[in-house]
XYZ file of C-alpha atoms in Angstrom:
534
model
C -19.794 19.540 25.189
C -20.895 22.479 26.378
C -24.017 24.508 24.776
C -21.458 27.385 24.066
C -19.061 24.660 22.336
C -22.215 23.225 20.342
C -23.376 26.567 19.190
C -19.768 27.670 17.921
C -19.658 23.937 16.164
C -22.989 24.476 14.590
C -22.234 27.627 12.999
C -18.893 26.467 11.936
C -20.779 23.702 10.051
C -23.177 26.283 8.477
C -20.220 28.646 7.644
C -18.941 25.320 5.754
C -21.966 24.733 4.285
C -22.585 28.025 2.762
C -19.326 28.011 1.521
C -19.681 25.305 -0.169
C -23.095 26.270 -1.723
C -21.322 29.549 -2.810
C -18.703 27.706 -4.347
C -21.363 25.304 -5.967
C -23.177 28.254 -7.566
C -20.477 29.981 -8.853
C -19.337 26.287 -11.004
C -23.045 26.384 -12.266
C -23.086 29.894 -13.625
C -19.537 28.537 -15.157
C -21.309 25.739 -17.309
C -21.857 26.546 -20.841
C -24.304 23.909 -21.866
C -27.008 24.158 -19.061
C -29.354 22.693 -21.147
C -27.604 19.620 -20.898
C -27.879 19.632 -17.102
C -31.508 20.400 -17.748
C -31.760 17.338 -19.678
C -30.377 15.139 -17.194
C -32.563 15.949 -14.509
C -35.842 16.301 -17.093
C -34.656 12.344 -17.687
C -34.682 11.585 -13.644
C -38.080 13.359 -13.205
C -39.806 11.262 -16.041
C -38.483 7.937 -14.778
C -38.786 8.096 -11.286
C -42.632 9.820 -11.982
C -44.131 7.621 -14.897
C -41.519 4.913 -15.407
C -43.617 1.592 -15.382
C -42.076 -0.041 -12.240
C -40.613 1.040 -9.260
C -37.188 2.684 -9.383
C -34.181 3.026 -7.318
C -33.289 6.768 -7.533
C -30.251 6.182 -5.577
C -28.990 3.880 -7.589
C -29.859 5.460 -10.806
C -28.228 8.332 -9.701
C -25.066 6.334 -8.500
C -25.192 4.500 -12.138
C -25.635 7.980 -13.735
C -22.353 9.618 -11.971
C -20.349 6.723 -12.511
C -21.446 6.502 -16.099
C -19.944 10.261 -16.573
C -16.784 9.943 -14.853
C -15.929 6.910 -16.780
C -15.993 9.177 -19.689
C -12.991 10.974 -18.399
C -9.445 10.341 -17.129
C -8.680 6.507 -15.401
C -8.570 8.120 -12.087
C -11.689 10.240 -11.778
C -14.148 7.996 -9.580
C -17.218 7.832 -7.926
C -17.347 6.294 -4.129
C -20.466 5.228 -1.777
C -19.988 6.476 1.329
C -18.816 2.637 2.404
C -16.528 2.907 -0.076
C -14.941 6.533 0.989
C -14.452 5.062 4.291
C -12.662 2.012 3.009
C -10.450 4.259 0.925
C -9.234 6.615 3.813
C -9.232 4.155 6.699
C -5.327 2.628 5.496
C -4.358 6.442 5.079
C -5.847 7.930 8.226
C -3.344 6.709 10.357
C -5.854 4.934 13.186
C -9.317 3.242 13.280
C -11.472 2.073 16.098
C -11.157 -1.970 17.033
C -9.834 -4.650 19.286
C -6.372 -4.129 17.666
C -5.198 -7.795 16.261
C -3.709 -8.730 12.875
C -5.108 -11.925 11.784
C -5.980 -14.627 9.046
C -8.532 -17.229 8.189
C -7.628 -20.478 8.193
C -10.371 -23.186 7.291
C -13.120 -20.866 8.300
C -11.900 -19.883 11.613
C -10.305 -16.543 12.733
C -6.759 -17.016 14.068
C -4.838 -14.361 15.576
C -1.815 -13.890 14.001
C -0.315 -10.770 16.464
C -2.048 -8.648 19.134
C -1.060 -5.119 18.607
C 1.833 -4.122 21.305
C 0.093 -2.065 24.168
C -3.537 -2.464 22.281
C -7.037 -3.536 23.815
C -6.658 -7.313 22.968
C -2.957 -7.528 24.227
C -3.987 -5.613 27.582
C -6.875 -8.384 28.370
C -4.517 -11.233 27.463
C -4.977 -12.775 24.194
C -2.017 -13.813 22.427
C -0.801 -14.477 18.798
C -2.107 -18.240 18.000
C -5.686 -17.717 19.820
C -8.842 -18.580 17.531
C -12.077 -16.510 17.852
C -15.068 -18.614 17.906
C -17.737 -16.027 19.421
C -18.376 -12.594 19.291
C -20.925 -10.993 21.724
C -22.137 -15.240 22.003
C -22.585 -14.987 17.963
C -20.627 -18.096 16.417
C -18.448 -16.977 13.489
C -16.263 -19.843 13.337
C -17.110 -22.793 10.943
C -20.135 -20.778 10.048
C -18.744 -19.387 6.416
C -19.372 -15.783 7.431
C -17.819 -13.610 5.152
C -14.305 -11.668 6.417
C -16.603 -8.378 5.982
C -19.404 -9.185 8.138
C -16.421 -10.335 11.064
C -14.730 -7.057 10.830
C -18.284 -5.446 11.088
C -18.717 -7.309 14.220
C -15.033 -6.682 15.626
C -14.762 -2.955 15.283
C -16.917 -0.577 16.839
C -16.570 3.039 18.513
C -14.007 3.490 20.988
C -14.953 2.746 24.467
C -17.309 0.220 23.694
C -16.708 -3.291 24.667
C -17.039 -6.666 22.759
C -17.139 -10.093 24.400
C -14.752 -12.697 22.742
C -15.086 -16.443 22.716
C -11.555 -18.016 22.158
C -9.910 -21.139 21.821
C -6.398 -21.959 22.945
C -4.547 -24.441 21.575
C -3.314 -25.547 25.434
C -6.484 -25.083 26.898
C -9.564 -27.444 26.439
C -12.135 -24.960 27.621
C -13.392 -22.113 25.528
C -12.097 -18.880 27.178
C -13.957 -15.803 27.471
C -12.357 -12.250 27.302
C -14.045 -8.610 26.957
C -12.176 -6.543 25.151
C -12.377 -2.549 25.190
C -12.374 -1.178 21.937
C -9.989 1.565 21.418
C -8.235 3.769 18.793
C -5.773 1.249 16.679
C -2.946 2.705 14.952
C -2.513 2.195 11.242
C 1.312 1.971 10.678
C 2.374 3.084 6.901
C 6.158 2.207 7.203
C 6.775 -0.976 7.006
C 10.229 -1.822 8.295
C 13.122 0.068 9.468
C 16.557 -1.492 10.053
C 20.340 -1.437 9.549
C 20.997 -3.202 5.977
C 24.375 -3.183 6.403
C 26.917 -1.270 8.889
C 26.062 2.598 8.268
C 23.381 1.918 5.789
C 19.824 2.316 6.935
C 16.863 0.948 5.463
C 13.376 2.122 5.307
C 10.170 0.343 3.510
C 7.226 2.610 3.033
C 3.899 1.224 2.523
C 1.806 3.822 1.504
C 2.108 7.603 2.316
C -0.818 8.452 4.811
C -1.326 10.916 7.818
C 1.081 9.156 9.918
C 3.587 8.509 7.587
C 5.956 11.590 8.016
C 5.819 11.154 11.847
C 6.799 7.256 11.313
C 9.460 8.445 8.746
C 11.344 11.043 11.312
C 11.098 8.200 14.330
C 12.765 5.654 11.919
C 15.585 8.248 10.484
C 16.548 9.063 14.433
C 16.660 5.451 15.147
C 18.755 4.504 12.365
C 21.089 7.807 13.358
C 21.739 6.460 16.744
C 22.919 3.033 14.976
C 25.197 4.617 12.866
C 23.353 5.701 9.825
C 25.463 7.515 7.085
C 23.364 6.555 4.208
C 19.979 5.138 3.363
C 18.063 2.735 1.061
C 13.999 3.972 0.685
C 12.035 1.291 -0.491
C 9.107 2.270 -2.722
C 8.430 -1.324 -4.258
C 4.466 -1.516 -4.233
C 3.758 1.532 -2.962
C 0.807 2.781 -4.464
C 0.955 6.346 -3.262
C -1.401 8.617 -0.874
C -0.959 11.529 0.413
C 0.690 14.235 -1.676
C 1.832 16.281 1.319
C 3.660 13.235 3.651
C 5.435 12.729 -0.123
C 6.541 16.377 0.302
C 7.699 16.307 3.905
C 9.737 13.300 3.020
C 11.521 14.641 0.161
C 12.278 17.616 2.186
C 14.266 15.558 4.362
C 16.732 15.012 1.692
C 16.872 18.604 -0.244
C 18.313 22.004 0.638
C 16.204 24.804 0.792
C 14.136 26.307 -1.793
C 14.877 23.108 -3.858
C 11.513 22.403 -6.126
C 10.113 18.624 -5.336
C 6.988 18.750 -7.395
C 4.538 21.353 -8.973
C 0.922 20.418 -10.301
C -0.605 22.458 -13.099
C -4.397 21.679 -14.579
C -6.251 23.640 -17.209
C -8.053 25.569 -14.507
C -5.648 25.255 -11.430
C -2.843 27.432 -12.165
C 0.931 26.160 -11.214
C 1.668 25.432 -7.155
C 4.801 24.811 -6.529
C 6.139 22.237 -3.398
C 9.719 23.331 -2.459
C 11.994 22.264 0.208
C 12.334 24.531 3.611
C 16.261 23.337 4.003
C 15.429 21.797 7.476
C 15.506 17.895 6.968
C 17.522 15.652 8.451
C 19.505 14.099 6.101
C 21.011 16.518 3.539
C 24.282 14.639 3.415
C 24.844 10.991 2.882
C 24.045 8.581 0.142
C 20.447 8.195 -0.977
C 19.039 4.939 -2.957
C 15.239 4.977 -3.667
C 13.528 1.272 -4.842
C 11.099 1.249 -7.389
C 9.024 -1.170 -9.375
C 6.021 -1.161 -11.556
C 4.034 -1.205 -8.812
C 5.434 2.427 -7.726
C 2.772 5.152 -8.051
C 1.749 8.515 -7.615
C 3.235 10.329 -4.282
C 5.911 7.565 -4.297
C 7.044 8.931 -7.773
C 6.754 12.298 -6.381
C 9.637 11.499 -3.937
C 11.396 9.560 -6.655
C 10.943 12.074 -9.319
C 12.159 14.422 -6.834
C 15.519 12.850 -5.662
C 16.349 11.794 -9.267
C 15.852 15.231 -10.554
C 17.375 17.214 -7.978
C 20.508 15.032 -8.191
C 20.344 13.797 -4.453
C 20.284 9.784 -5.119
C 19.851 7.244 -7.349
C 16.669 5.233 -8.532
C 17.192 1.566 -8.783
C 14.508 -0.763 -9.951
C 12.273 -0.852 -12.939
C 10.111 1.848 -14.380
C 6.946 3.065 -12.001
C 3.152 2.902 -12.696
C 2.836 6.686 -13.973
C -0.064 7.610 -11.966
C 0.727 11.707 -12.183
C -3.205 13.031 -12.078
C -4.371 15.210 -9.112
C -7.846 14.028 -7.718
C -9.747 17.074 -5.868
C -12.396 15.122 -3.489
C -16.057 16.349 -3.947
C -18.017 15.398 -0.433
C -21.993 15.047 -1.326
C -24.677 15.254 0.810
C -25.174 11.482 1.623
C -21.400 10.869 2.761
C -20.221 9.599 -0.881
C -17.469 11.266 -3.201
C -16.525 12.189 -6.319
C -12.643 12.316 -6.602
C -12.211 14.621 -9.623
C -8.885 15.018 -11.456
C -8.035 18.302 -11.605
C -4.278 18.627 -12.439
C -0.892 16.510 -13.259
C 1.949 15.962 -11.188
C 5.469 17.509 -12.702
C 8.768 16.578 -11.404
C 11.297 19.211 -11.006
C 13.196 18.999 -14.331
C 8.995 19.300 -15.787
C 8.682 15.838 -16.406
C 4.672 14.839 -16.323
C 4.288 11.949 -13.867
C 1.260 10.674 -15.833
C 1.507 7.861 -18.465
C -0.667 8.615 -21.665
C -4.182 7.347 -21.524
C -7.345 7.929 -24.060
C -10.557 9.289 -22.117
C -12.909 6.650 -21.581
C -10.835 3.805 -22.298
C -10.247 2.544 -18.761
C -10.089 -1.359 -19.741
C -6.966 -0.240 -21.646
C -5.194 1.596 -19.273
C -6.283 -1.493 -16.605
C -3.898 -3.649 -18.806
C -1.293 -1.737 -19.460
C 1.246 -3.489 -16.995
C 0.099 -6.477 -18.599
C 1.311 -5.059 -21.885
C 4.304 -4.072 -20.543
C 4.983 -7.117 -19.323
C 4.022 -8.632 -22.911
C 6.596 -6.105 -24.471
C 9.468 -7.235 -22.314
C 9.524 -3.721 -20.645
C 10.042 -6.065 -16.885
C 12.898 -8.129 -17.958
C 15.005 -5.782 -20.639
C 15.462 -2.183 -20.129
C 16.355 -2.128 -24.191
C 12.274 -2.677 -24.586
C 11.391 0.821 -23.078
C 11.494 3.168 -25.788
C 11.205 6.676 -24.917
C 11.123 9.637 -28.106
C 13.599 12.170 -28.111
C 10.796 14.905 -27.425
C 10.486 13.313 -23.993
C 14.043 13.720 -23.274
C 14.993 15.983 -20.062
C 17.613 16.743 -18.051
C 18.569 16.517 -14.139
C 18.910 20.082 -12.667
C 22.727 19.532 -11.295
C 24.481 16.848 -13.074
C 22.545 17.390 -16.228
C 21.817 14.053 -16.875
C 19.438 12.632 -19.233
C 15.876 11.391 -18.090
C 12.861 10.311 -19.683
C 9.129 11.697 -19.603
C 6.170 10.252 -20.690
C 5.020 8.633 -17.653
C 6.439 7.285 -14.757
C 9.969 7.200 -13.170
C 12.724 5.268 -15.247
C 15.468 4.214 -12.660
C 19.246 5.005 -13.401
C 20.006 1.402 -12.329
C 17.372 -1.123 -14.163
C 17.153 -4.435 -12.357
C 14.909 -7.083 -14.569
C 12.188 -9.051 -12.934
C 13.813 -12.827 -12.490
C 10.569 -14.632 -13.811
C 12.499 -17.803 -13.787
C 12.962 -17.945 -10.006
C 9.051 -17.387 -9.639
C 7.564 -20.653 -10.998
C 4.527 -21.763 -12.637
C 4.142 -24.290 -9.610
C 4.803 -21.800 -6.823
C 2.668 -19.543 -8.282
C -0.397 -22.071 -8.103
C 0.673 -22.881 -4.141
C -0.010 -19.347 -3.530
C -2.942 -18.640 -5.538
C -4.246 -21.790 -3.963
C -3.446 -20.453 -0.521
C -1.628 -23.455 0.300
C 1.445 -21.369 1.337
C -0.365 -19.048 3.563
C -2.537 -21.946 5.040
C 0.518 -24.471 5.554
C 1.989 -21.399 7.595
C -0.815 -20.759 10.355
C -0.722 -24.401 10.735
C 3.315 -24.773 11.528
C 2.794 -21.350 13.387
C 0.000 -22.636 15.353
C 1.720 -25.820 16.336
C 5.333 -24.484 16.968
C 4.965 -20.738 18.046
C 5.564 -21.598 21.779
C 8.160 -23.560 21.036
C 9.882 -21.365 18.662
C 9.819 -18.463 21.165
C 11.889 -20.397 23.534
C 14.289 -21.583 21.174
C 14.815 -18.339 19.539
C 15.109 -15.407 22.210
C 16.312 -12.778 20.036
C 15.796 -11.962 16.232
C 19.094 -11.913 15.484
C 19.603 -15.290 16.916
C 16.595 -16.575 14.852
C 18.205 -15.412 11.609
C 21.616 -16.755 11.903
C 20.816 -20.314 13.067
C 17.033 -20.743 12.025
C 16.532 -23.694 8.936
C 13.144 -24.078 7.257
C 12.517 -27.955 8.307
C 11.947 -30.654 5.795
C 8.903 -31.595 7.026
C 7.119 -28.173 6.334
C 8.273 -28.209 3.154
C 7.017 -31.858 2.659
C 3.860 -30.618 4.550
C 3.214 -27.793 0.997
C 4.052 -30.396 -1.435
C 1.729 -33.279 -0.156
C -1.238 -30.584 0.403
C -0.472 -29.044 -3.299
C -0.458 -32.525 -4.647
C -3.971 -33.332 -2.746
C -5.022 -30.198 -5.133
C -3.570 -31.479 -8.385
C -0.416 -28.945 -7.829
C 2.621 -30.407 -8.757
C 5.881 -29.518 -10.189
C 6.573 -30.443 -14.022
C 9.807 -31.739 -13.209
C 12.889 -31.822 -10.965
C 14.469 -28.381 -12.508
C 10.774 -26.560 -11.282
C 11.144 -27.992 -8.109
C 14.502 -26.923 -7.221
C 13.612 -23.567 -8.715
C 10.728 -23.575 -6.425
C 12.439 -24.248 -3.231
C 15.193 -21.545 -3.919
C 12.342 -19.060 -3.052
C 9.966 -20.995 -0.969
C 12.639 -21.491 1.644
C 13.563 -17.360 2.068
C 9.775 -16.686 1.651
C 8.800 -19.161 4.727
C 11.308 -18.183 6.856
C 10.849 -14.597 6.546
C 6.470 -15.323 7.030
C 8.163 -17.285 10.658
C 10.014 -14.103 11.266
C 7.207 -11.967 11.012
C 4.761 -14.196 12.938
C 7.368 -14.200 15.632
C 7.953 -10.360 15.921
C 7.141 -7.913 12.622
C 7.522 -6.698 9.349
C 10.424 -5.259 9.787
C 12.074 -8.732 10.780
C 10.132 -10.360 7.802
C 11.909 -7.854 5.315
C 15.498 -8.187 7.395
C 14.866 -11.790 6.200
C 13.649 -11.575 2.551
C 15.711 -8.538 1.475
C 18.580 -10.869 1.305
C 17.233 -12.820 -1.636
C 15.982 -9.541 -3.271
C 17.969 -8.403 -6.983
C 16.904 -5.072 -6.281
C 18.070 -4.751 -3.091
C 21.515 -6.200 -3.865
C 21.916 -3.931 -6.956
C 21.078 -1.184 -4.523
C 23.802 -2.377 -1.971
C 26.342 -2.856 -4.935
C 25.493 0.680 -5.937
C 26.308 2.040 -2.659
C 29.480 -0.184 -2.352
C 31.068 1.226 -5.472
C 30.221 5.117 -4.230
C 27.827 6.018 -7.101
C 24.934 7.043 -5.068
C 25.890 10.442 -4.907
């Protein structure tokens, strides 16, 4: 960087700091009870100077901040610099590292897939490789934490790391030097044609690159003849507001309201469609469940309220509070709630809460389950005061937290047995999958040249299932009776086939297989076949 550019950057940083300080002093002037602030500072000064033992002022300050914010709403939080980085990374669209997806099998890092055209793939690292050493330090078999392993593998773009790798068909350890690079983080899990003329896009989260990924997916599906679309927002916890607004814009006419925000101090701010979307025609079905939240609820609410499409699934989480990130001098951050989200009809997305009662808020989904809300739509009760109308067809919708779907699909608690839950919790299934792929990957790749061929012909071997049951038995996990065993198998077989598809290809292929067993997907297709998603 030239001296001129450096000076310009320094001036820019100084201007930003000056603006932040001015804003801070403005807020300070607005504090009604300045004695309360003075009380806090006085207490900290006396503790640091007079307390009988030495104190960690940094930890005390953080505890004080967390304590203050805990008295507010459930989503106002304090985060350390490390926590800020962990929170932001999945949303920013990239990180710097070696470019592999992996899992830990018996205390050893096993590569599931190297990122296509990523730094690891470029030097010849392949799926199934085991990383034994990093820069001559052994990481396998030494009970090193995953966090510590990640710290050793990641690093600034352009730096190099030496990896010692064991490969199943080679006796000696291989050595690869990988130059770290920027690794893209995908926020869209799957894009494919689920039926002729019906496209499917599953959005995992709303990040900095989500809209670009979404548009690329839409273009590809349109090339394949897509007329209607299923947008899968199940388990999507939200993310960036702007990404949600941009995606909703693709389906709405000019000037149609997408969402608005309003707070005690923050004036109403509206986000409207520009009218330049790629899919203002064609039917739209949005899939939701109890883990669909925040930005995902903005898209769902806009599509429903504007009568642009149909919502299928279960009532969403109900996270409709707007946070302002306040960066502190050491890189830590306060995420302070400043407003609520409202759908176009005026519904507040946020479910009710009591200030300072975060534990009760955290157990809300458990309470919904116990009340039968996941299995029976009649168990969900709305007061008449929460009744709203959609903007064109005047259909009845309800506020009071979350988005209630137009077509409710109950959670089938009978399919997911206790036996299966225990196998999953004790990592029997994931470990069996890693071992199976490690042993059979090369043969499977030779046998199935394309995913379509795999999807049509592959059957989960009985020996594979037998291995899982035997491993479960060793951990004292067994089915109660033959009925539970058969129910577990009906769920386990498609799950294992989906995992094999993922490891041979990617998440698109995983969902291509798994979705055929999803009740929510089946209902969405039924809705489209009966021509009601208009």
